[in-house]
XYZ file of C-alpha atoms in Angstrom:
605
model
C 9.785 4.542 -5.590
C 8.767 1.024 -4.520
C 8.728 -1.362 -7.431
C 5.554 -2.946 -8.736
C 7.296 -5.970 -10.217
C 6.158 -8.120 -7.331
C 2.608 -6.937 -7.877
C 2.831 -7.869 -11.557
C 3.874 -11.388 -10.645
C 0.915 -11.733 -8.329
C -1.705 -10.586 -10.810
C -3.000 -13.231 -13.204
C -4.132 -12.134 -16.651
C -6.729 -14.901 -16.736
C -8.231 -13.911 -13.372
C -12.039 -14.177 -13.341
C -14.258 -12.460 -10.796
C -16.928 -14.638 -9.217
C -18.588 -11.793 -7.321
C -21.655 -11.894 -9.583
C -22.160 -15.553 -8.693
C -22.525 -14.930 -4.947
C -25.781 -16.405 -3.756
C -28.356 -14.969 -1.388
C -26.893 -16.954 1.496
C -23.850 -14.710 1.433
C -25.743 -11.412 1.371
C -25.308 -9.175 4.382
C -28.272 -9.315 6.693
C -30.339 -6.139 6.379
C -30.947 -6.294 10.145
C -27.272 -5.623 10.868
C -26.997 -3.008 13.609
C -23.744 -1.038 13.763
C -22.293 0.184 17.032
C -22.822 3.939 16.957
C -21.198 6.677 19.010
C -23.086 9.138 21.159
C -24.854 11.514 18.774
C -24.113 9.359 15.725
C -27.093 8.496 13.528
C -27.349 6.232 10.507
C -28.196 8.228 7.386
C -28.059 5.605 4.626
C -27.118 2.007 3.929
C -26.807 -0.291 0.947
C -26.568 -4.080 1.063
C -24.545 -6.265 -1.307
C -22.059 -3.542 -2.156
C -18.765 -4.481 -3.773
C -15.669 -2.685 -2.498
C -12.877 -2.817 -5.073
C -9.345 -2.984 -3.745
C -5.984 -3.194 -5.424
C -5.274 -6.853 -6.083
C -3.372 -8.620 -3.349
C -2.658 -12.249 -2.457
C -4.568 -13.985 0.333
C -4.226 -17.722 0.994
C -2.520 -18.129 -2.373
C -5.377 -16.471 -4.291
C -5.535 -13.080 -5.954
C -8.168 -10.956 -4.237
C -9.461 -7.662 -5.596
C -13.098 -7.392 -4.542
C -14.967 -7.653 -1.250
C -18.708 -7.862 -0.682
C -20.507 -6.275 2.223
C -22.748 -3.530 3.517
C -22.042 0.178 3.108
C -23.173 2.517 5.884
C -23.242 6.308 5.959
C -23.721 8.117 9.267
C -23.340 11.751 10.247
C -19.778 10.885 11.332
C -18.307 8.273 9.006
C -18.472 6.015 6.004
C -18.238 2.390 7.079
C -17.916 -0.772 5.007
C -18.743 -4.039 6.777
C -17.296 -6.977 4.871
C -18.939 -10.358 4.396
C -15.628 -12.018 5.121
C -14.914 -11.498 8.801
C -11.380 -12.738 8.198
C -10.527 -10.034 5.668
C -6.905 -9.012 5.846
C -6.301 -5.896 7.889
C -4.381 -3.394 5.794
C -3.265 -1.511 8.892
C -1.463 -2.608 12.012
C -2.994 0.296 13.905
C -6.385 -0.181 15.543
C -8.443 2.967 16.155
C -11.298 2.873 18.664
C -13.466 5.147 16.535
C -12.722 3.925 13.003
C -12.287 0.459 11.538
C -9.840 -0.377 8.763
C -12.603 0.113 6.158
C -14.024 3.247 7.784
C -13.283 6.900 7.172
C -14.594 10.022 8.863
C -16.663 12.197 6.554
C -14.380 15.165 7.317
C -11.603 13.236 5.586
C -13.489 12.934 2.281
C -12.363 15.475 -0.306
C -13.568 14.239 -3.706
C -16.414 11.911 -4.721
C -16.849 10.652 -8.271
C -19.819 8.846 -9.774
C -18.988 6.326 -12.485
C -21.618 5.552 -15.129
C -20.706 3.383 -18.128
C -17.009 3.882 -17.302
C -17.424 7.680 -17.388
C -16.308 9.503 -14.234
C -17.897 12.724 -13.000
C -17.422 14.712 -9.800
C -20.225 14.603 -7.249
C -20.927 17.888 -5.490
C -23.834 19.646 -3.735
C -24.377 21.763 -6.862
C -24.827 18.779 -9.213
C -27.823 16.432 -9.207
C -26.756 12.801 -9.006
C -27.778 10.260 -11.622
C -30.074 7.375 -10.713
C -27.885 4.989 -12.750
C -24.646 5.165 -10.760
C -22.584 1.999 -11.253
C -19.695 2.880 -8.954
C -18.575 5.580 -6.549
C -14.932 6.583 -6.227
C -13.850 8.439 -3.058
C -10.571 10.323 -2.555
C -9.655 11.259 1.017
C -7.502 14.125 2.219
C -5.023 11.707 3.801
C -4.611 9.874 0.432
C -6.897 6.960 1.325
C -9.221 5.841 -1.485
C -12.390 3.770 -1.838
C -14.260 2.411 -4.855
C -17.719 0.897 -4.375
C -19.879 -0.929 -6.919
C -23.673 -1.277 -6.738
C -24.421 -3.809 -9.497
C -25.736 -6.351 -6.937
C -27.537 -3.782 -4.788
C -31.118 -2.666 -5.201
C -31.798 -0.267 -8.060
C -31.048 3.328 -7.142
C -28.824 2.509 -4.157
C -25.847 4.186 -5.808
C -27.710 7.499 -6.000
C -29.050 6.994 -2.476
C -25.529 6.631 -1.070
C -24.182 9.497 -3.188
C -26.915 11.851 -1.962
C -26.175 10.960 1.664
C -22.446 11.542 1.184
C -23.019 14.943 -0.394
C -25.261 15.974 2.483
C -23.023 14.900 5.361
C -19.475 14.988 3.933
C -19.659 18.611 2.775
C -21.293 20.608 5.607
C -22.254 24.178 4.753
C -21.648 25.453 8.296
C -19.116 24.653 10.984
C -21.772 23.716 13.546
C -22.859 20.847 11.285
C -19.625 18.973 12.004
C -19.981 15.831 14.112
C -17.949 17.594 16.803
C -21.118 19.463 17.776
C -23.148 16.237 18.053
C -20.672 14.142 20.033
C -21.655 15.088 23.589
C -20.005 12.232 25.453
C -18.338 13.559 28.591
C -14.579 13.824 28.589
C -12.497 12.929 31.612
C -8.953 14.193 31.251
C -6.250 11.570 31.504
C -3.361 12.243 33.865
C -0.892 11.759 31.006
C -2.600 14.452 28.950
C -2.283 17.025 31.745
C 1.417 17.347 30.919
C 0.687 19.089 27.596
C 0.819 22.846 28.017
C -2.239 24.412 26.376
C -0.991 28.047 26.391
C -4.483 29.302 27.188
C -3.416 30.730 30.549
C -1.115 33.611 31.384
C 1.016 31.337 33.548
C 1.861 29.126 30.545
C 3.453 32.053 28.713
C 5.166 33.353 31.858
C 6.811 29.973 32.352
C 7.892 29.889 28.702
C 9.484 33.331 29.063
C 11.311 32.200 32.191
C 12.448 28.985 30.515
C 13.986 31.005 27.691
C 15.431 33.676 30.031
C 13.510 36.336 28.100
C 11.706 38.164 30.910
C 14.049 41.151 30.642
C 12.638 42.474 27.367
C 9.268 40.772 26.985
C 6.033 40.398 28.942
C 2.684 38.641 28.699
C -0.114 40.727 27.204
C -3.630 39.769 28.353
C -6.729 41.041 26.582
C -9.589 42.445 28.644
C -12.170 40.429 26.721
C -12.482 38.254 23.649
C -13.121 40.017 20.347
C -15.583 38.022 18.254
C -13.540 38.114 15.041
C -10.040 38.050 16.541
C -7.627 35.264 15.639
C -5.400 36.093 18.615
C -5.536 34.208 21.922
C -6.336 35.830 25.250
C -2.665 35.807 26.270
C 0.517 36.253 24.221
C 3.939 37.882 24.567
C 4.808 41.445 23.461
C 7.628 43.985 24.026
C 7.888 44.763 27.733
C 8.367 48.524 27.440
C 5.159 48.974 25.407
C 1.983 49.667 27.366
C -1.231 47.868 26.439
C -2.569 51.032 24.819
C 0.583 51.620 22.766
C 0.707 48.003 21.616
C -2.964 48.044 20.595
C -2.498 51.286 18.659
C 0.472 49.907 16.723
C -1.272 46.575 16.087
C -4.182 48.290 14.331
C -1.863 48.982 11.389
C -1.189 45.276 10.789
C -3.407 42.571 9.324
C -5.539 40.810 11.932
C -3.960 43.156 14.522
C -0.920 40.891 14.531
C 2.123 42.988 15.284
C 5.269 41.641 16.966
C 4.511 38.444 18.927
C 7.342 36.695 20.775
C 7.323 32.884 20.544
C 10.780 31.692 21.645
C 14.199 32.924 22.693
C 17.820 31.805 22.638
C 20.173 33.666 24.962
C 19.518 37.355 24.135
C 17.969 36.689 20.706
C 14.227 36.290 20.146
C 12.022 34.640 17.534
C 9.159 36.947 16.547
C 6.075 36.507 14.357
C 4.599 39.436 12.439
C 1.864 40.054 9.868
C 2.014 42.492 6.962
C 0.764 46.054 7.149
C -2.867 46.565 6.197
C -3.341 46.992 2.416
C -4.434 50.625 2.796
C -1.156 51.575 4.517
C 1.584 52.326 2.003
C 3.991 54.078 4.359
C 6.264 51.646 6.205
C 6.981 54.076 9.035
C 4.780 52.134 11.458
C 6.602 48.907 10.630
C 9.979 50.558 11.179
C 8.796 51.906 14.528
C 7.695 48.419 15.554
C 11.046 46.910 14.542
C 12.739 49.563 16.659
C 10.643 48.434 19.627
C 11.779 44.870 18.947
C 15.405 46.049 18.865
C 14.998 47.689 22.269
C 13.995 44.309 23.732
C 17.480 42.972 22.961
C 19.919 43.595 25.843
C 22.657 44.135 23.228
C 20.358 46.434 21.199
C 21.179 44.537 17.994
C 19.116 45.242 14.894
C 16.663 42.361 14.238
C 16.725 40.465 10.951
C 13.424 40.649 9.061
C 12.621 37.536 6.989
C 9.782 38.253 4.562
C 8.474 34.720 4.132
C 5.972 35.659 1.435
C 8.912 36.542 -0.827
C 11.042 33.449 -0.268
C 8.488 30.668 0.322
C 5.512 29.425 -1.728
C 2.067 30.909 -1.169
C -0.701 28.840 0.402
C -2.222 28.478 -3.076
C 1.077 27.122 -4.421
C 1.261 24.598 -1.590
C -2.308 23.444 -2.172
C -1.771 22.978 -5.907
C 1.378 20.995 -5.169
C -0.505 18.845 -2.649
C -3.256 18.066 -5.175
C -0.683 16.995 -7.771
C 1.076 14.807 -5.219
C -2.204 13.237 -4.137
C -3.234 12.511 -7.721
C 0.111 10.807 -8.227
C -0.270 8.653 -5.106
C -3.945 7.709 -5.553
C -4.222 5.851 -8.886
C -7.658 4.584 -9.875
C -6.418 1.026 -10.325
C -3.357 -1.194 -10.556
C -2.998 -0.652 -14.284
C -2.819 3.120 -13.897
C -0.213 2.804 -11.154
C 1.936 0.471 -13.247
C 1.623 2.737 -16.284
C 3.034 5.721 -14.391
C 5.766 3.742 -12.614
C 8.521 4.673 -15.060
C 7.500 8.355 -14.900
C 6.873 8.496 -11.164
C 9.845 10.638 -10.177
C 9.344 12.955 -13.135
C 5.745 13.536 -12.092
C 6.827 13.884 -8.468
C 9.320 16.575 -9.435
C 6.641 18.442 -11.389
C 4.425 18.534 -8.307
C 7.066 20.733 -6.560
C 6.191 19.166 -3.199
C 9.731 18.067 -2.366
C 11.017 21.453 -3.519
C 8.720 23.218 -1.060
C 9.857 20.901 1.732
C 13.449 21.742 0.834
C 12.769 25.498 0.874
C 11.060 25.370 4.267
C 13.990 23.495 5.782
C 16.526 25.788 4.114
C 15.060 29.047 5.405
C 14.330 27.570 8.832
C 17.973 26.533 9.070
C 19.071 30.043 8.084
C 16.838 31.579 10.758
C 18.163 29.114 13.332
C 21.767 30.059 12.567
C 20.948 33.756 12.967
C 19.465 33.054 16.390
C 22.509 31.004 17.369
C 24.639 34.023 16.501
C 22.603 36.157 18.878
C 20.462 37.998 16.328
C 16.715 38.399 16.780
C 14.689 37.064 13.837
C 11.311 38.489 12.779
C 9.223 36.186 10.576
C 6.770 38.169 8.465
C 4.050 36.991 6.115
C 0.678 38.269 4.946
C -1.430 37.229 7.949
C 1.196 35.795 10.296
C -0.736 32.520 10.688
C 0.500 30.199 7.942
C 4.140 29.930 6.897
C 5.078 31.638 10.155
C 3.794 28.510 11.916
C 5.864 26.231 9.678
C 9.169 28.095 9.928
C 8.849 29.080 13.582
C 8.128 25.473 14.604
C 11.027 24.098 12.553
C 13.447 26.672 13.971
C 12.567 25.633 17.509
C 12.953 21.952 16.634
C 16.426 22.656 15.287
C 17.537 24.635 18.341
C 15.585 23.306 21.321
C 15.991 19.627 22.188
C 13.013 19.694 24.560
C 10.693 20.002 21.553
C 12.054 16.748 20.135
C 10.349 14.694 22.831
C 6.770 13.531 22.333
C 5.342 15.827 24.964
C 7.564 18.716 23.925
C 6.535 18.341 20.282
C 2.891 18.437 21.322
C 3.611 21.574 23.369
C 5.198 23.138 20.297
C 2.199 22.414 18.072
C -0.208 23.621 20.725
C 1.696 26.908 21.037
C 2.582 27.693 17.429
C -0.392 26.233 15.568
C -3.377 25.964 17.897
C -3.099 28.846 20.357
C -1.642 31.379 17.912
C -4.461 30.686 15.504
C -3.536 28.732 12.399
C -6.882 28.533 10.511
C -7.183 24.742 10.472
C -10.872 24.708 9.531
C -10.298 26.822 6.417
C -6.995 25.278 5.380
C -8.277 21.701 5.701
C -11.687 22.390 4.161
C -13.751 21.244 7.136
C -16.611 23.396 5.806
C -17.621 23.188 2.144
C -18.383 26.906 1.828
C -14.716 27.870 2.267
C -13.164 29.210 -0.934
C -10.715 26.903 -2.669
C -8.068 29.640 -2.487
C -8.188 29.392 1.319
C -7.448 25.668 1.416
C -3.891 24.505 1.908
C -2.472 21.594 3.960
C 0.399 23.557 5.492
C 0.419 21.317 8.529
C 1.188 18.330 6.290
C 4.060 20.315 4.772
C 5.363 20.921 8.291
C 5.030 17.246 9.270
C 6.882 16.251 6.109
C 9.722 18.599 7.082
C 9.804 17.033 10.549
C 9.897 13.574 8.982
C 12.917 14.649 6.905
C 14.665 15.708 10.122
C 13.768 12.365 11.673
C 15.459 10.571 8.762
C 18.588 12.706 9.022
C 18.806 12.634 12.831
C 17.143 9.349 13.878
C 18.586 9.452 17.403
C 17.529 13.030 18.160
C 13.746 12.539 18.280
C 11.737 10.606 20.834
C 8.745 10.215 18.498
C 8.568 7.935 15.468
C 7.229 8.334 11.945
C 4.153 6.361 13.061
C 3.399 9.192 15.474
C 3.676 11.781 12.686
C 1.362 9.828 10.358
C -1.160 9.309 13.152
C -1.056 13.009 13.939
C -1.861 13.813 10.298
C -4.802 11.384 10.282
C -6.168 12.906 13.492
C -6.721 16.256 11.799
C -9.815 14.762 10.178
C -11.369 13.213 13.273
C -14.143 15.607 14.425
C -14.290 14.013 17.847
C -11.290 15.977 19.087
C -11.455 19.762 18.953
C -7.718 20.427 18.577
C -7.626 20.795 14.776
C -11.245 21.742 14.102
C -11.217 25.533 14.560
C -9.594 28.589 12.995
C -8.749 30.215 16.315
C -9.117 30.016 20.070
C -11.914 32.580 19.773
C -13.983 30.221 17.616
C -13.284 27.368 20.018
C -14.472 29.437 22.971
C -17.625 30.490 21.112
C -18.462 26.858 20.300
C -17.869 25.891 23.921
C -20.284 28.457 25.332
C -22.855 28.825 22.544
C -23.099 25.204 21.368
C -21.777 23.415 24.474
C -19.146 21.554 22.468
C -17.214 19.036 24.552
C -13.544 19.975 24.303
C -11.508 16.799 23.930
C -7.818 17.380 23.036
C -6.265 14.992 20.567
C -3.189 14.771 22.813
C -5.039 12.279 25.009
C -4.075 9.450 22.679
C -5.509 6.830 25.023
C -8.945 7.895 23.797
C -8.099 6.519 20.346
C -5.565 3.734 20.819
C -4.587 0.814 22.996
C -1.214 0.701 24.731
C 0.213 -1.605 22.052
C -0.473 1.062 19.421
C 0.828 3.883 21.598
C 4.104 1.997 21.976
C 4.679 2.525 18.236
C 4.799 6.291 18.822
C 8.203 5.937 20.493
C 11.357 5.953 18.392
C 13.589 3.063 19.580
C 16.680 4.869 18.256
C 16.141 7.884 20.492
C 19.176 8.620 22.685
C 17.832 10.546 25.638
C 21.086 10.340 27.583
C 23.117 11.892 24.781
C 20.704 14.814 24.531
C 20.521 15.292 28.287
C 24.302 15.388 28.728
C 24.684 17.797 25.829
C 22.130 20.247 27.191
C 23.112 20.382 30.849
C 24.156 24.003 30.419
C 21.174 24.883 28.254
C 17.592 25.579 29.239
C 15.690 23.042 31.300
C 13.293 20.663 29.616
C 9.773 22.075 29.992
C 8.258 18.976 28.463
C 8.888 17.026 31.637
C 11.321 14.211 32.284
C 12.494 12.342 29.225
C 12.039 8.603 29.302
C 15.533 7.143 28.792
C 16.139 4.263 26.434
C 17.169 1.505 28.797
C 18.349 -0.930 26.176
C 21.580 -0.436 24.240
C 20.294 -2.634 21.443
C 19.871 0.308 19.063
C 23.052 2.160 20.016
C 25.169 0.556 17.365
C 26.893 3.450 15.644
C 28.604 6.724 16.322
C 28.030 9.964 14.358
C 30.405 8.815 11.620
C 28.379 5.695 10.964
C 31.011 3.337 12.430
C 30.188 0.769 15.099
C 30.195 2.291 18.564
C 32.618 1.037 21.157
C 32.931 1.328 24.890
C 36.038 3.454 24.482
C 36.782 7.091 23.809
C 34.726 7.333 20.615
C 31.531 6.364 22.399
C 32.232 8.718 25.318
C 32.992 11.569 22.941
C 29.672 11.029 21.158
C 27.710 11.245 24.404
C 29.396 14.496 25.401
C 29.171 16.106 21.960
C 26.827 19.113 21.818
C 23.716 17.814 20.083
C 21.366 20.608 21.034
C 21.526 22.188 17.570
C 20.614 20.316 14.404
C 21.978 21.376 11.016
C 19.906 19.585 8.354
C 20.770 18.863 4.760
C 18.321 21.046 2.844
C 19.239 20.486 -0.805
C 16.563 18.953 -2.984
C 18.712 15.869 -3.574
C 18.626 15.187 0.181
C 14.816 15.270 0.427
C 12.996 11.928 0.341
C 9.399 10.973 -0.402
C 7.456 10.202 2.776
C 6.247 6.821 1.567
C 4.640 5.677 4.797
C 2.266 8.627 4.670
C 1.581 8.960 0.943
C 1.756 5.384 -0.371
C 0.488 3.321 2.579
C -2.970 2.713 1.090
C -1.615 0.780 -1.910
C -1.609 -2.917 -0.852
C 1.057 -3.927 -3.390
C 3.646 -1.812 -1.639
C 2.935 -3.370 1.763
C 3.614 -0.121 3.613
C 1.814 -0.827 6.866
C 1.257 1.231 9.957
């Protein structure tokens, strides 16, 4: 854990706040007009609000408070500081959100503080008219604390009421996504991401994996209103549409065997559990026999029951909440007090343990596939841990998914098209039960980050890209992570005329200088390309080679690379398959994601 000793040296015990002595000349002009997006409306504002930050040094002085105006719209919370030269706590500049802004979809907990007593704000609780401060905890670990002692009387309650109304929508169509009607013009770069919403996308994936012998694309006649399945997906070739539909009725959400990837003759399959009212496993055995028949060698598939070996979604959510509490202290004093117990508390959260388990079982599944055995991943609904493990397996075995475009293709296929319930798991709508919330996608990204640390030259994307991807889940301008299924997305498109704007068009959010940070400078495209000349072709398009040899300073043993035989041997070594270290002692804390909002630690993005 980063030390706080430097922060202690900066903080002065005799520090006195002069915020209360600010004169009227420094008050924010009430005529200030923010630049609003299409469909964005201002819901509330408060002048002379104090935003409390962790103490940091600026121009040789300890700074811990900033004065300004607080705005609430139907899209975001925005704090406009008096000091236009306030230090930017982030290197990244987003076109939709400033450094002191946050989308309302990102807000998870709001506390009102009255006489140093903290109480949760929710739609079911009437807010007090004597609110001194408001404390906000965001889903991506960002925090805000605002004070209203210099604002007009009642402004604290006014802001709290507006936040409750707009930050916790009761229905999905109240998200800002439905109000933002600005036309979207697809960028040429974005067209390279395969959306898997057409039959041709799946046909090409089957051909890429040489799996057309035993599998085919199944296309539904029409969309079923409550179906979580896409219009097109891959099923056993010898089963007719009628036979497949009849078998699928016995499984939860009609999710029987769905092919997602193949290696030589082996296949990676996703499967839900049998319906609760079916106690006889005969139907499941029949389905597994159909899967076996798809294998040219007729090998028996290996069934991995993920719900028995991995944590439940409730376990993951509880672990996430403990981790977030640990990484979002109320103040500097609380952070310093827990410093000596940080790793003990981290261990008790079980987050790193769950990361370790996901990597361990993904590695086991990958090795089975390498040995030519088909693997069937089964869980309760086939939409949660199946996404995590299936994606990790493909990252370990398929180098094309380690490029930026390939990784986006992987997420689009495994998470978006095959129906991970993002809206429920991320709590986009307040009416969703707490037992349905679980940030499984963050767990997956953490696993990917661990792989990036262990194999820094194998991935084209950087940790900045992974953090940015996590933040984008809470930006209701892009539809990618806002729905539970493709069916819901299609209904919103036709019934509410939602503008579909994929998050993969990163130029909508960032300038080129920020996009450059998405690329991992250690990536060795040439080494991967040489190693996979006999493997499948790269569906993610041509890989941009690293022209400079500045970062190619070591061979696999950690010794300096030379121009001799050692260097040549490294380039020709088969690097298609990754074998990660999965023990708990090998798992690190993703500091850039979880601790970046604490100024003392100076973890910037």
